[in-house]
Amino acid sequence: MEPGKVEQRFGNLEATEGGFAFQGHIQGDVHVHRSHNVRAELDSLPEAAFNAASRQYSYSCLENTRRKILQNIEEWADSNGKKRMDWLKGMAGTGKSTIALTVARKYAKLRRLGASFFFFSRGGGDHASAAKFASTVAAQLADTWPELKKYIDNAIASSPRIRDLGLFDQWEKLVLGPLAQLDKNVFPLPIAIVVDAPDECDSEDDVSLLIQCLAAATAVESTRLRVFVTSRPDQPVNLGFGGISQDTHRDFILHDIEQSSVDQDLFNFYKYRLAYTAKRFGLDDRIHSDEAIRFLVEKSSVLFIHAATVCRFMQEGGQLANERLSLLIAVESALTKPEKELDTMYTTVLTHSLAVGLEPAEAARVQALFRRVVGSIVVLSDAMTCADLSTMLEEPRDVITKTLHCLHSVLDVPEEETRPIRLLHPSFRDFLLDPQRCQNKTFSVNATAAHSHLFNCCLRLMKNHLRRNMCNLERPGTRTRDIPSTVVDEFIPLSVQYACRYWIHHLQQSEVDPNDRPDIMDFFHTQFLAWLETLALIGRLSDGITMMKLVEARLSASSTATDLKGATTTKARFRSGYYADQ
């Protein structure tokens, strides 16, 4: 099929004045209209806030720990200095997020927290993207400070397509503009914005731009903003801070604090957590003796994630916590790097959780499930509930539950059915995906193979579920703003929504060659419009345009894929500002 003839098969993609309309020549007309509701345009992420439900059980810094660091941050935040940004940087697992959460909770109690944004680790969907950063910060500012709300509402009303703008343009309209209109007396004391883990953002380019956005906010004189950022010292963040004046920010390297201070904090942390475990399960004091804790502190080095994982592992053992302590003590390690100690601890936890007490055949079955289930979890582009993961992988739900049951030390497996499964720390993903770190092939995850498996799962789901008019709308041309999200979720399962959004991402990262897959061609011929309509219904049509271009780029050198390439270069006219092919 020639690219120019694709309209004969798929028709024109055209945006009408009121929204998107797909004129399909195969099965009639499809009309999916885009929302222009003013409040709906402020598309924020409630789960990014410090006090989101997913973070309600997360620990703040314990009393008598991190005192010097927290005091230093407090003195900076309350000062009149020119350095209005504070970058706390440290290697993975040094406790940055806990410090960020402590700072956010403190300033929220003082009614001096303007906003907070806690990025989820890679694979966190929208929460690992900067796409909704500006709208999320603006929504929190509007909720917290009524004085700002009217200015933000005015900005939304004057820019009805604001969600389609780039990050900095959104930031200018939703945050900088409203802040500049405030009277200086509204905020007599400095107001804090806390941003945790921007280094987990999927787009490296967005990281630098995000830092520039925050720097611009601190320059607004009507508000004495203080921006507190925590991250690893990765190159994108370095470039972001390198692009702003040194006079506007200060750096603090968390893992360079004197070891004696870190050791004391770790000692206090272990003492508190293990004493709680002993009391809860009626254990003797051996589990939290000074001798045992000093040994564990030495193993943890500067890594609080090591200490936290050890404490969860021992608590998960219940009455056998002392035996688990003995297991950890018995692990010989001549390694000196903190990362190596972390790897040894992860290997010990996995080996004990997935093999102890099982017959060889049973252990092999459990470990195979681990690679399939946990291997999928660590490369997912967005977190899933147990039910959705079961649908995606075609594994019985009880099998997935049993596979994850012994992994609470490293995974957040919530009892609530509506909450997704998440990694407790991104270092666990890094460990599993790096064969140099995870040298036990039983647990090592081949990322390419995992992406291939998820791509096939996504394609299967879409082929089995996608059809025209997914929500059974009685009137053609119904606007998406008139369709409640509960209706969309009822007719389009979240697993299918995931497949529609991310199948091409998994294809890109996989070992699959599209030229050898006639089922991909078949999908574009038979369900192309249904896929686009579904993306529009879930508010992701623009993602579809981008994905089509990615497929085209992957096939650009192929002489055998002209037909598929033609399908993905569909000519589109978007009068409202979208263009599929220019």
Coordinates of C-alpha atoms in Angstrom, one line a residue:
M1 CA 0.0 0.0 0.0
E2 CA 1.4 3.4 -1.0
P3 CA 1.4 5.9 1.9
G4 CA -0.6 8.3 -0.3
K5 CA -3.3 5.7 -0.8
V6 CA -3.9 5.0 2.9
E7 CA -6.9 7.3 2.9
Q8 CA -8.7 4.8 0.7
R9 CA -8.5 2.3 3.5
F10 CA -8.5 4.3 6.6
G11 CA -10.2 7.5 5.5
N12 CA -9.3 11.0 6.8
L13 CA -8.4 11.7 10.3
E14 CA -9.8 15.1 10.9
A15 CA -10.4 17.3 13.9
T16 CA -13.8 19.1 13.9
E17 CA -14.4 22.4 15.7
G18 CA -15.8 20.5 18.7
G19 CA -13.3 17.7 18.8
F20 CA -11.8 14.8 16.9
A21 CA -13.7 13.0 14.3
F22 CA -12.4 9.9 12.5
Q23 CA -14.0 9.4 9.1
G24 CA -13.5 5.6 8.7
H25 CA -14.3 4.1 5.3
I26 CA -14.3 0.5 6.6
Q27 CA -17.0 0.4 9.2
G28 CA -18.7 3.8 9.1
D29 CA -18.0 7.0 11.0
V30 CA -16.3 7.3 14.4
H31 CA -16.7 10.6 16.3
V32 CA -14.8 11.1 19.5
H33 CA -14.8 14.7 20.7
R34 CA -12.2 16.2 22.9
S35 CA -13.1 17.9 26.3
H36 CA -12.9 21.6 26.7
N37 CA -14.1 21.8 30.2
V38 CA -12.0 24.5 32.0
R39 CA -11.4 22.6 35.3
A40 CA -10.8 19.3 33.4
E41 CA -8.0 21.0 31.5
L42 CA -6.0 21.2 34.8
D43 CA -5.0 17.5 34.5
S44 CA -3.2 16.9 37.8
L45 CA -1.7 13.9 39.6
P46 CA -3.0 13.6 43.2
E47 CA -0.7 10.6 43.9
A48 CA 2.3 12.8 43.3
A49 CA 1.7 14.8 46.5
F50 CA 3.5 14.1 49.7
N51 CA 0.3 13.1 51.5
A52 CA -1.1 10.8 48.8
A53 CA -2.7 7.5 50.0
S54 CA 0.2 5.5 48.5
R55 CA 2.6 7.4 50.8
Q56 CA 0.6 7.3 54.1
Y57 CA 2.6 4.5 55.6
S58 CA 6.0 5.9 54.5
Y59 CA 8.3 6.8 57.3
S60 CA 9.6 10.3 58.0
C61 CA 13.0 10.6 59.5
L62 CA 12.9 9.1 63.0
E63 CA 13.5 11.4 66.0
N64 CA 17.2 11.9 66.7
T65 CA 18.2 10.9 63.1
R66 CA 19.3 13.2 60.3
R67 CA 19.2 16.1 62.8
K68 CA 22.1 18.1 61.2
I69 CA 20.8 17.7 57.7
L70 CA 17.2 18.7 58.6
Q71 CA 18.5 21.7 60.7
N72 CA 20.6 22.8 57.8
I73 CA 17.6 22.6 55.4
E74 CA 15.4 24.5 57.9
E75 CA 17.9 27.3 58.3
W76 CA 18.3 27.6 54.5
A77 CA 14.5 27.7 53.9
D78 CA 13.9 30.4 56.5
S79 CA 16.8 32.6 55.4
N80 CA 16.7 35.6 53.1
G81 CA 19.6 34.4 51.1
K82 CA 19.8 34.6 47.3
K83 CA 20.2 30.8 46.9
R84 CA 16.5 29.9 46.8
M85 CA 17.0 26.3 45.4
D86 CA 18.6 23.5 47.5
W87 CA 19.7 20.4 45.7
L88 CA 20.2 17.4 48.0
K89 CA 22.0 14.8 45.9
G90 CA 23.1 11.3 46.8
M91 CA 23.5 7.8 45.5
A92 CA 20.5 5.5 45.3
G93 CA 19.4 4.3 48.7
T94 CA 20.9 7.0 50.9
G95 CA 17.5 8.2 52.2
K96 CA 16.8 11.2 50.0
S97 CA 13.1 10.5 49.6
T98 CA 12.6 10.1 53.4
I99 CA 14.3 13.5 53.9
A100 CA 12.1 15.0 51.2
L101 CA 9.0 13.5 52.8
T102 CA 10.0 14.8 56.3
V103 CA 10.6 18.3 54.9
A104 CA 7.2 18.3 53.1
R105 CA 5.3 17.1 56.2
K106 CA 7.0 19.7 58.4
Y107 CA 6.2 22.7 56.1
A108 CA 2.7 21.4 55.5
K109 CA 2.0 21.6 59.3
L110 CA 3.4 25.1 59.3
R111 CA 1.1 26.0 56.3
R112 CA 4.1 26.9 54.4
L113 CA 4.2 24.1 51.8
G114 CA 3.2 25.4 48.4
A115 CA 3.3 22.1 46.5
S116 CA 5.1 18.8 46.4
F117 CA 5.8 16.4 43.5
F118 CA 7.3 13.0 44.3
F119 CA 8.3 11.3 41.1
F120 CA 7.8 7.5 41.0
S121 CA 10.6 5.3 39.7
R122 CA 10.8 4.6 36.0
G123 CA 7.8 2.6 35.0
G124 CA 5.5 4.9 37.0
G125 CA 3.5 6.0 34.1
D126 CA 2.4 9.7 34.3
H127 CA 4.2 9.8 37.7
A128 CA 7.5 9.2 36.0
S129 CA 6.9 11.9 33.5
A130 CA 7.0 15.7 33.6
A131 CA 4.0 16.0 31.3
K132 CA 1.6 16.9 34.2
F133 CA 4.2 18.5 36.5
A134 CA 3.0 22.1 35.9
S135 CA -0.7 21.3 36.2
T136 CA -0.1 19.2 39.4
V137 CA 1.9 22.0 41.1
A138 CA -0.7 24.6 40.0
A139 CA -3.6 22.4 41.3
Q140 CA -1.9 22.1 44.7
L141 CA -1.2 25.8 44.8
A142 CA -4.8 26.6 44.0
D143 CA -6.1 24.2 46.7
T144 CA -3.7 25.4 49.4
W145 CA -3.8 29.2 48.7
P146 CA -7.2 30.6 47.7
E147 CA -5.5 33.8 46.8
L148 CA -3.9 32.1 43.9
K149 CA -6.9 30.1 42.7
K150 CA -8.6 32.9 40.8
Y151 CA -5.4 33.7 38.8
I152 CA -4.9 30.1 37.9
D153 CA -8.5 29.8 36.9
N154 CA -8.1 32.8 34.7
A155 CA -5.0 31.3 33.1
I156 CA -6.9 28.1 32.3
A157 CA -9.9 30.0 30.9
S158 CA -7.7 32.1 28.6
S159 CA -5.9 29.1 27.3
P160 CA -8.5 26.3 26.7
R161 CA -5.9 24.1 25.1
I162 CA -3.4 24.5 27.9
R163 CA -2.8 20.8 28.4
D164 CA -1.4 20.6 24.8
L165 CA 1.3 23.1 25.5
G166 CA 4.9 22.3 26.3
L167 CA 6.2 22.0 29.9
F168 CA 7.7 25.5 30.2
D169 CA 4.7 27.2 28.4
Q170 CA 2.3 25.5 30.8
W171 CA 4.6 26.5 33.7
E172 CA 4.6 30.2 32.6
K173 CA 0.8 30.3 32.3
L174 CA -0.2 28.1 35.3
V175 CA 2.5 29.0 37.9
L176 CA 4.7 31.9 37.0
G177 CA 1.9 34.2 35.8
P178 CA -0.4 33.7 38.8
L179 CA 2.5 34.0 41.3
A180 CA 3.6 37.3 39.7
Q181 CA 0.1 38.7 40.2
L182 CA 0.1 38.1 44.0
D183 CA 0.5 40.9 46.4
K184 CA 3.8 40.6 48.3
N185 CA 2.0 40.6 51.6
V186 CA 0.2 37.3 50.9
F187 CA 3.2 35.3 51.8
P188 CA 5.1 37.1 54.5
L189 CA 7.2 33.9 55.2
P190 CA 9.1 31.7 52.7
I191 CA 7.0 29.1 51.0
A192 CA 8.5 25.7 50.1
I193 CA 8.1 23.5 47.0
V194 CA 9.5 20.0 47.4
V195 CA 10.4 17.9 44.4
D196 CA 11.7 14.4 44.9
A197 CA 13.5 12.2 42.4
P198 CA 13.3 14.1 39.1
D199 CA 16.1 11.9 37.9
E200 CA 13.4 9.1 37.6
C201 CA 11.7 11.1 34.9
D202 CA 11.4 9.1 31.7
S203 CA 12.6 11.9 29.5
E204 CA 16.1 13.2 30.2
D205 CA 15.4 16.4 28.3
D206 CA 12.4 17.1 30.6
V207 CA 14.7 16.9 33.6
S208 CA 16.8 19.9 32.6
L209 CA 13.7 21.8 31.6
L210 CA 12.0 21.1 34.9
I211 CA 15.0 22.5 36.8
Q212 CA 14.7 25.7 34.7
C213 CA 11.0 25.9 35.5
L214 CA 11.7 25.7 39.2
A215 CA 14.5 28.3 39.0
A216 CA 12.2 30.7 37.2
A217 CA 9.6 30.3 40.0
T218 CA 12.2 31.3 42.6
A219 CA 12.9 34.5 40.7
V220 CA 9.3 35.8 41.2
E221 CA 9.8 38.5 43.8
S222 CA 6.2 38.6 45.0
T223 CA 6.7 35.2 46.7
R224 CA 9.7 34.1 48.7
L225 CA 9.7 30.6 47.2
R226 CA 12.2 28.0 48.4
V227 CA 12.6 24.9 46.1
F228 CA 14.0 21.8 47.7
V229 CA 15.1 19.1 45.2
T230 CA 16.4 15.6 46.0
S231 CA 17.9 13.3 43.3
R232 CA 20.8 11.1 42.4
P233 CA 23.7 13.1 40.9
D234 CA 22.9 11.9 37.4
Q235 CA 23.9 13.7 34.3
P236 CA 20.5 15.1 33.3
V237 CA 20.0 16.7 36.7
N238 CA 23.6 18.0 36.6
L239 CA 23.0 19.6 33.3
G240 CA 19.8 21.1 34.6
F241 CA 21.5 22.8 37.5
G242 CA 24.4 23.6 35.3
G243 CA 22.1 25.6 33.1
I244 CA 21.1 28.1 35.9
S245 CA 23.2 30.6 37.8
Q246 CA 25.4 29.2 40.6
D247 CA 24.2 32.2 42.6
T248 CA 20.7 30.8 42.7
H249 CA 21.2 27.4 44.2
R250 CA 23.3 25.4 46.6
D251 CA 24.3 21.7 46.5
F252 CA 24.6 19.2 49.3
I253 CA 26.1 15.7 48.8
L254 CA 24.3 13.3 51.1
H255 CA 26.7 10.4 50.9
D256 CA 29.7 12.7 51.8
I257 CA 28.5 13.2 55.4
E258 CA 31.0 11.9 57.9
Q259 CA 30.6 8.2 58.4
S260 CA 30.3 8.5 62.2
S261 CA 27.1 10.6 61.8
V262 CA 25.6 8.2 59.3
D263 CA 26.5 5.2 61.5
Q264 CA 24.7 6.8 64.5
D265 CA 21.6 7.5 62.4
L266 CA 21.6 3.9 61.1
F267 CA 22.1 2.6 64.7
N268 CA 19.1 4.5 65.9
F269 CA 17.0 3.4 62.9
Y270 CA 17.8 -0.3 63.5
K271 CA 17.3 0.0 67.2
Y272 CA 13.8 1.5 66.8
R273 CA 12.6 -0.9 64.0
L274 CA 14.0 -4.1 65.5
A275 CA 12.8 -3.3 69.0
Y276 CA 9.3 -2.9 67.5
T277 CA 9.6 -6.3 65.7
A278 CA 10.7 -8.0 69.0
K279 CA 7.8 -6.5 70.9
R280 CA 5.3 -7.4 68.2
F281 CA 6.3 -11.0 68.0
G282 CA 7.3 -11.6 71.6
L283 CA 11.0 -12.1 70.8
D284 CA 13.9 -11.7 73.2
D285 CA 16.3 -8.8 73.1
R286 CA 18.9 -10.6 71.0
I287 CA 17.3 -9.3 67.8
H288 CA 18.1 -5.7 68.7
S289 CA 21.2 -6.1 70.8
D290 CA 23.9 -3.5 70.3
E291 CA 26.3 -6.2 69.0
A292 CA 23.8 -7.3 66.3
I293 CA 22.9 -3.7 65.3
R294 CA 26.6 -2.7 65.0
F295 CA 27.1 -5.6 62.6
L296 CA 24.1 -4.5 60.5
V297 CA 25.2 -0.9 60.5
E298 CA 28.6 -1.9 59.1
K299 CA 26.9 -3.9 56.4
S300 CA 24.5 -1.0 55.5
S301 CA 27.4 1.5 55.1
V302 CA 25.7 4.7 54.0
L303 CA 22.6 3.0 52.5
F304 CA 19.3 3.4 54.4
I305 CA 17.5 1.3 51.8
H306 CA 19.8 -1.6 52.9
A307 CA 18.7 -1.0 56.5
A308 CA 15.0 -0.6 55.6
T309 CA 15.0 -3.8 53.5
V310 CA 16.8 -5.8 56.3
C311 CA 14.2 -4.6 58.8
R312 CA 11.3 -5.6 56.5
F313 CA 12.9 -9.0 55.8
M314 CA 13.2 -9.7 59.5
Q315 CA 9.8 -8.5 60.4
E316 CA 8.3 -10.6 57.6
G317 CA 9.9 -13.6 59.3
G318 CA 7.7 -13.1 62.4
Q319 CA 8.7 -15.7 65.0
L320 CA 11.6 -16.6 62.8
A321 CA 13.1 -13.1 62.8
N322 CA 16.1 -14.3 65.0
E323 CA 16.8 -17.0 62.4
R324 CA 16.7 -14.4 59.6
L325 CA 19.2 -12.3 61.6
S326 CA 21.5 -15.2 61.9
L327 CA 21.2 -15.8 58.2
L328 CA 22.2 -12.2 57.4
I329 CA 25.1 -12.4 59.8
A330 CA 26.3 -15.7 58.3
V331 CA 26.6 -14.2 54.8
E332 CA 30.3 -13.6 54.4
S333 CA 31.3 -10.6 52.3
A334 CA 34.7 -9.1 51.7
L335 CA 33.1 -6.5 49.5
T336 CA 33.6 -2.9 50.5
K337 CA 31.4 -0.8 48.1
P338 CA 27.9 -0.1 49.5
E339 CA 26.3 -1.1 46.3
K340 CA 27.9 -4.5 46.5
E341 CA 26.6 -5.0 50.1
L342 CA 23.2 -4.1 48.8
D343 CA 23.4 -6.6 46.0
T344 CA 24.5 -9.3 48.5
M345 CA 21.6 -8.5 50.7
Y346 CA 19.1 -8.6 47.8
T347 CA 20.4 -12.0 46.7
T348 CA 20.1 -13.3 50.3
V349 CA 16.5 -12.1 50.6
L350 CA 15.5 -13.6 47.3
T351 CA 17.2 -16.9 47.9
H352 CA 15.6 -17.3 51.3
S353 CA 12.2 -16.1 50.2
L354 CA 11.9 -18.2 47.0
A355 CA 13.7 -21.5 47.8
V356 CA 13.8 -22.3 51.5
G357 CA 11.5 -25.1 52.5
L358 CA 10.6 -26.1 48.9
E359 CA 11.4 -29.3 47.0
P360 CA 13.7 -28.7 44.0
A361 CA 10.8 -29.0 41.5
E362 CA 8.7 -26.6 43.5
A363 CA 11.5 -24.1 43.9
A364 CA 12.1 -24.2 40.1
R365 CA 8.4 -23.5 39.5
V366 CA 8.4 -20.6 41.9
Q367 CA 11.6 -19.1 40.5
A368 CA 10.2 -19.4 36.9
L369 CA 7.1 -17.5 38.0
F370 CA 9.4 -14.9 39.7
R371 CA 11.2 -14.2 36.4
R372 CA 7.9 -14.0 34.5
V373 CA 5.9 -12.0 37.1
V374 CA 8.5 -9.8 38.8
G375 CA 10.4 -9.6 35.5
S376 CA 7.3 -8.0 34.0
I377 CA 6.8 -5.7 37.0
V378 CA 10.2 -4.2 36.8
V379 CA 9.9 -3.2 33.1
L380 CA 6.2 -2.1 33.1
S381 CA 5.7 1.5 32.0
D382 CA 3.0 2.0 34.6
A383 CA 2.2 0.1 37.8
M384 CA -0.6 -2.4 37.7
T385 CA -3.0 -4.0 40.3
C386 CA -2.7 -7.7 40.9
A387 CA -6.0 -8.2 38.9
D388 CA -4.8 -6.3 35.9
L389 CA -1.4 -8.0 35.9
S390 CA -3.2 -11.3 36.0
T391 CA -5.2 -10.3 32.9
M392 CA -2.1 -9.0 31.1
L393 CA 0.1 -12.0 31.8
E394 CA -2.7 -14.6 31.5
E395 CA -1.6 -16.0 34.9
P396 CA -4.3 -16.9 37.5
R397 CA -4.6 -14.2 40.1
D398 CA -3.9 -16.6 43.0
V399 CA -0.7 -17.7 41.3
I400 CA 0.5 -14.1 41.1
T401 CA -0.5 -13.5 44.7
K402 CA 1.4 -16.5 45.9
T403 CA 4.5 -15.6 43.9
L404 CA 4.6 -12.1 45.4
H405 CA 3.6 -13.2 48.9
C406 CA 7.1 -13.7 50.2
L407 CA 8.5 -10.6 48.6
H408 CA 7.2 -7.8 50.8
S409 CA 10.7 -7.0 51.7
V410 CA 11.3 -5.6 48.2
L411 CA 7.8 -5.0 46.8
D412 CA 4.7 -3.1 48.0
V413 CA 1.9 -5.6 47.4
P414 CA -1.2 -3.9 48.8
E415 CA -4.1 -5.7 50.3
E416 CA -6.5 -3.2 48.7
E417 CA -7.5 -4.6 45.3
T418 CA -7.5 -1.1 43.7
R419 CA -3.9 -0.2 44.6
P420 CA -1.1 -1.2 42.2
I421 CA 2.0 -3.3 43.0
R422 CA 5.1 -1.1 43.2
L423 CA 8.8 -1.6 43.9
L424 CA 9.8 -0.3 47.3
H425 CA 12.9 1.2 45.9
P426 CA 14.3 1.6 42.3
S427 CA 17.6 0.0 43.4
F428 CA 15.8 -3.4 43.3
R429 CA 15.0 -2.9 39.6
D430 CA 18.6 -1.7 38.9
F431 CA 19.9 -4.9 40.6
L432 CA 17.7 -7.3 38.7
L433 CA 18.3 -5.8 35.3
D434 CA 22.1 -5.6 35.6
P435 CA 23.7 -9.1 35.1
Q436 CA 26.9 -7.8 36.6
R437 CA 25.1 -7.1 39.8
C438 CA 22.6 -9.9 39.9
Q439 CA 24.9 -12.8 39.0
N440 CA 22.4 -15.4 40.1
K441 CA 20.7 -16.4 36.9
T442 CA 17.7 -17.6 38.9
F443 CA 16.7 -14.0 39.6
S444 CA 18.4 -12.0 36.9
V445 CA 15.9 -10.4 34.5
N446 CA 16.6 -10.1 30.8
A447 CA 15.0 -6.7 30.0
T448 CA 14.8 -7.4 26.2
A449 CA 13.0 -10.7 26.8
A450 CA 10.7 -9.2 29.4
H451 CA 9.7 -6.4 27.0
S452 CA 9.1 -9.0 24.2
H453 CA 6.8 -10.9 26.5
L454 CA 4.8 -7.8 27.4
F455 CA 4.6 -6.7 23.8
N456 CA 3.0 -10.0 22.9
C457 CA 0.6 -9.7 25.9
C458 CA -0.4 -6.2 24.9
L459 CA -1.0 -7.2 21.2
R460 CA -3.1 -10.2 22.3
L461 CA -5.2 -8.0 24.7
M462 CA -5.9 -5.4 22.0
K463 CA -6.7 -8.0 19.3
N464 CA -9.2 -9.7 21.7
H465 CA -10.8 -6.6 23.1
L466 CA -10.6 -3.6 20.8
R467 CA -13.7 -2.8 18.6
R468 CA -15.4 0.3 17.4
N469 CA -17.5 2.2 19.9
M470 CA -15.9 0.6 22.9
C471 CA -18.2 2.4 25.4
N472 CA -21.5 1.5 23.6
L473 CA -22.4 5.1 23.0
E474 CA -25.9 5.5 21.7
R475 CA -25.3 8.8 20.0
P476 CA -22.4 9.3 17.5
G477 CA -20.4 12.4 18.2
T478 CA -20.7 12.2 22.0
R479 CA -18.1 14.4 23.6
T480 CA -15.5 12.7 25.8
R481 CA -16.2 15.2 28.6
D482 CA -19.7 13.8 28.7
I483 CA -18.5 10.3 29.4
P484 CA -17.7 9.7 33.0
S485 CA -14.3 8.1 33.7
T486 CA -16.1 5.3 35.6
V487 CA -17.9 4.4 32.3
V488 CA -14.7 4.4 30.3
D489 CA -13.0 2.2 33.0
E490 CA -16.1 -0.1 33.0
F491 CA -16.0 -0.7 29.2
I492 CA -12.2 -0.5 28.7
P493 CA -10.3 -2.5 31.4
L494 CA -7.2 -0.9 32.7
S495 CA -5.1 -3.7 31.3
V496 CA -6.4 -2.9 27.8
Q497 CA -5.8 0.8 28.4
Y498 CA -2.3 0.0 29.3
A499 CA -1.8 -2.1 26.2
C500 CA -3.1 0.7 24.0
R501 CA -0.7 3.2 25.5
Y502 CA 2.5 1.2 25.8
W503 CA 2.5 -1.7 23.3
I504 CA 4.8 0.2 20.9
H505 CA 7.1 1.1 23.7
H506 CA 7.5 -2.5 24.5
L507 CA 8.0 -3.3 20.8
Q508 CA 10.8 -0.8 20.6
Q509 CA 12.6 -2.2 23.7
S510 CA 12.1 -5.9 22.6
E511 CA 13.8 -8.4 20.4
V512 CA 10.8 -8.5 18.1
D513 CA 11.3 -7.7 14.4
P514 CA 8.0 -6.2 13.1
N515 CA 8.9 -7.4 9.6
D516 CA 8.6 -11.0 10.7
R517 CA 5.3 -10.5 12.4
P518 CA 2.2 -10.6 10.1
D519 CA 0.0 -10.2 13.2
I520 CA 1.2 -6.6 13.6
M521 CA 0.2 -5.9 10.0
D522 CA -3.1 -7.6 10.6
F523 CA -3.7 -5.3 13.6
F524 CA -3.2 -2.2 11.6
H525 CA -5.5 -3.4 8.9
T526 CA -8.3 -4.5 11.1
Q527 CA -8.2 -2.5 14.3
F528 CA -6.3 0.7 13.6
L529 CA -9.3 3.0 13.9
A530 CA -10.6 1.1 17.0
W531 CA -7.2 1.7 18.6
L532 CA -7.2 5.4 17.8
E533 CA -10.8 5.7 19.1
T534 CA -9.9 4.0 22.3
L535 CA -6.9 6.3 22.8
A536 CA -9.2 9.2 22.3
L537 CA -11.6 7.9 24.9
I538 CA -8.9 7.5 27.5
G539 CA -7.4 11.0 26.6
R540 CA -4.3 9.7 24.9
L541 CA -4.9 10.4 21.2
S542 CA -1.8 12.5 20.8
D543 CA 0.2 9.6 22.2
G544 CA -1.1 7.5 19.3
I545 CA 0.2 10.0 16.7
T546 CA 3.6 9.8 18.3
M547 CA 3.6 6.0 18.4
M548 CA 2.7 5.8 14.8
K549 CA 5.7 7.9 13.9
L550 CA 7.9 5.6 16.1
V551 CA 6.7 2.6 14.2
E552 CA 7.4 4.4 10.9
A553 CA 10.9 5.2 12.0
R554 CA 11.6 1.6 13.0
L555 CA 10.4 0.4 9.6
S556 CA 12.1 3.1 7.5
A557 CA 14.8 0.8 6.2
S558 CA 12.5 -2.1 5.5
S559 CA 11.5 -2.8 1.9
T560 CA 9.1 -5.5 3.0
A561 CA 7.0 -3.3 5.3
T562 CA 5.7 -0.7 2.8
D563 CA 2.1 -1.6 3.6
L564 CA 2.5 -1.2 7.4
K565 CA 4.5 1.9 6.9
G566 CA 1.7 3.3 4.8
A567 CA -0.8 2.6 7.6
T568 CA 1.3 4.5 10.1
T569 CA 1.8 7.6 7.9
T570 CA -1.9 8.2 7.7
K571 CA -2.5 11.7 6.4
A572 CA -4.3 13.7 9.1
R573 CA -5.7 17.2 9.3
F574 CA -6.1 18.6 12.8
R575 CA -7.7 22.0 12.6
S576 CA -7.4 22.2 16.4
G577 CA -3.7 22.1 16.3
Y578 CA -2.8 18.4 16.1
Y579 CA -1.0 17.0 13.1
A580 CA -0.4 13.3 12.4
D581 CA 2.0 13.9 9.6
Q582 CA 3.6 17.1 8.4

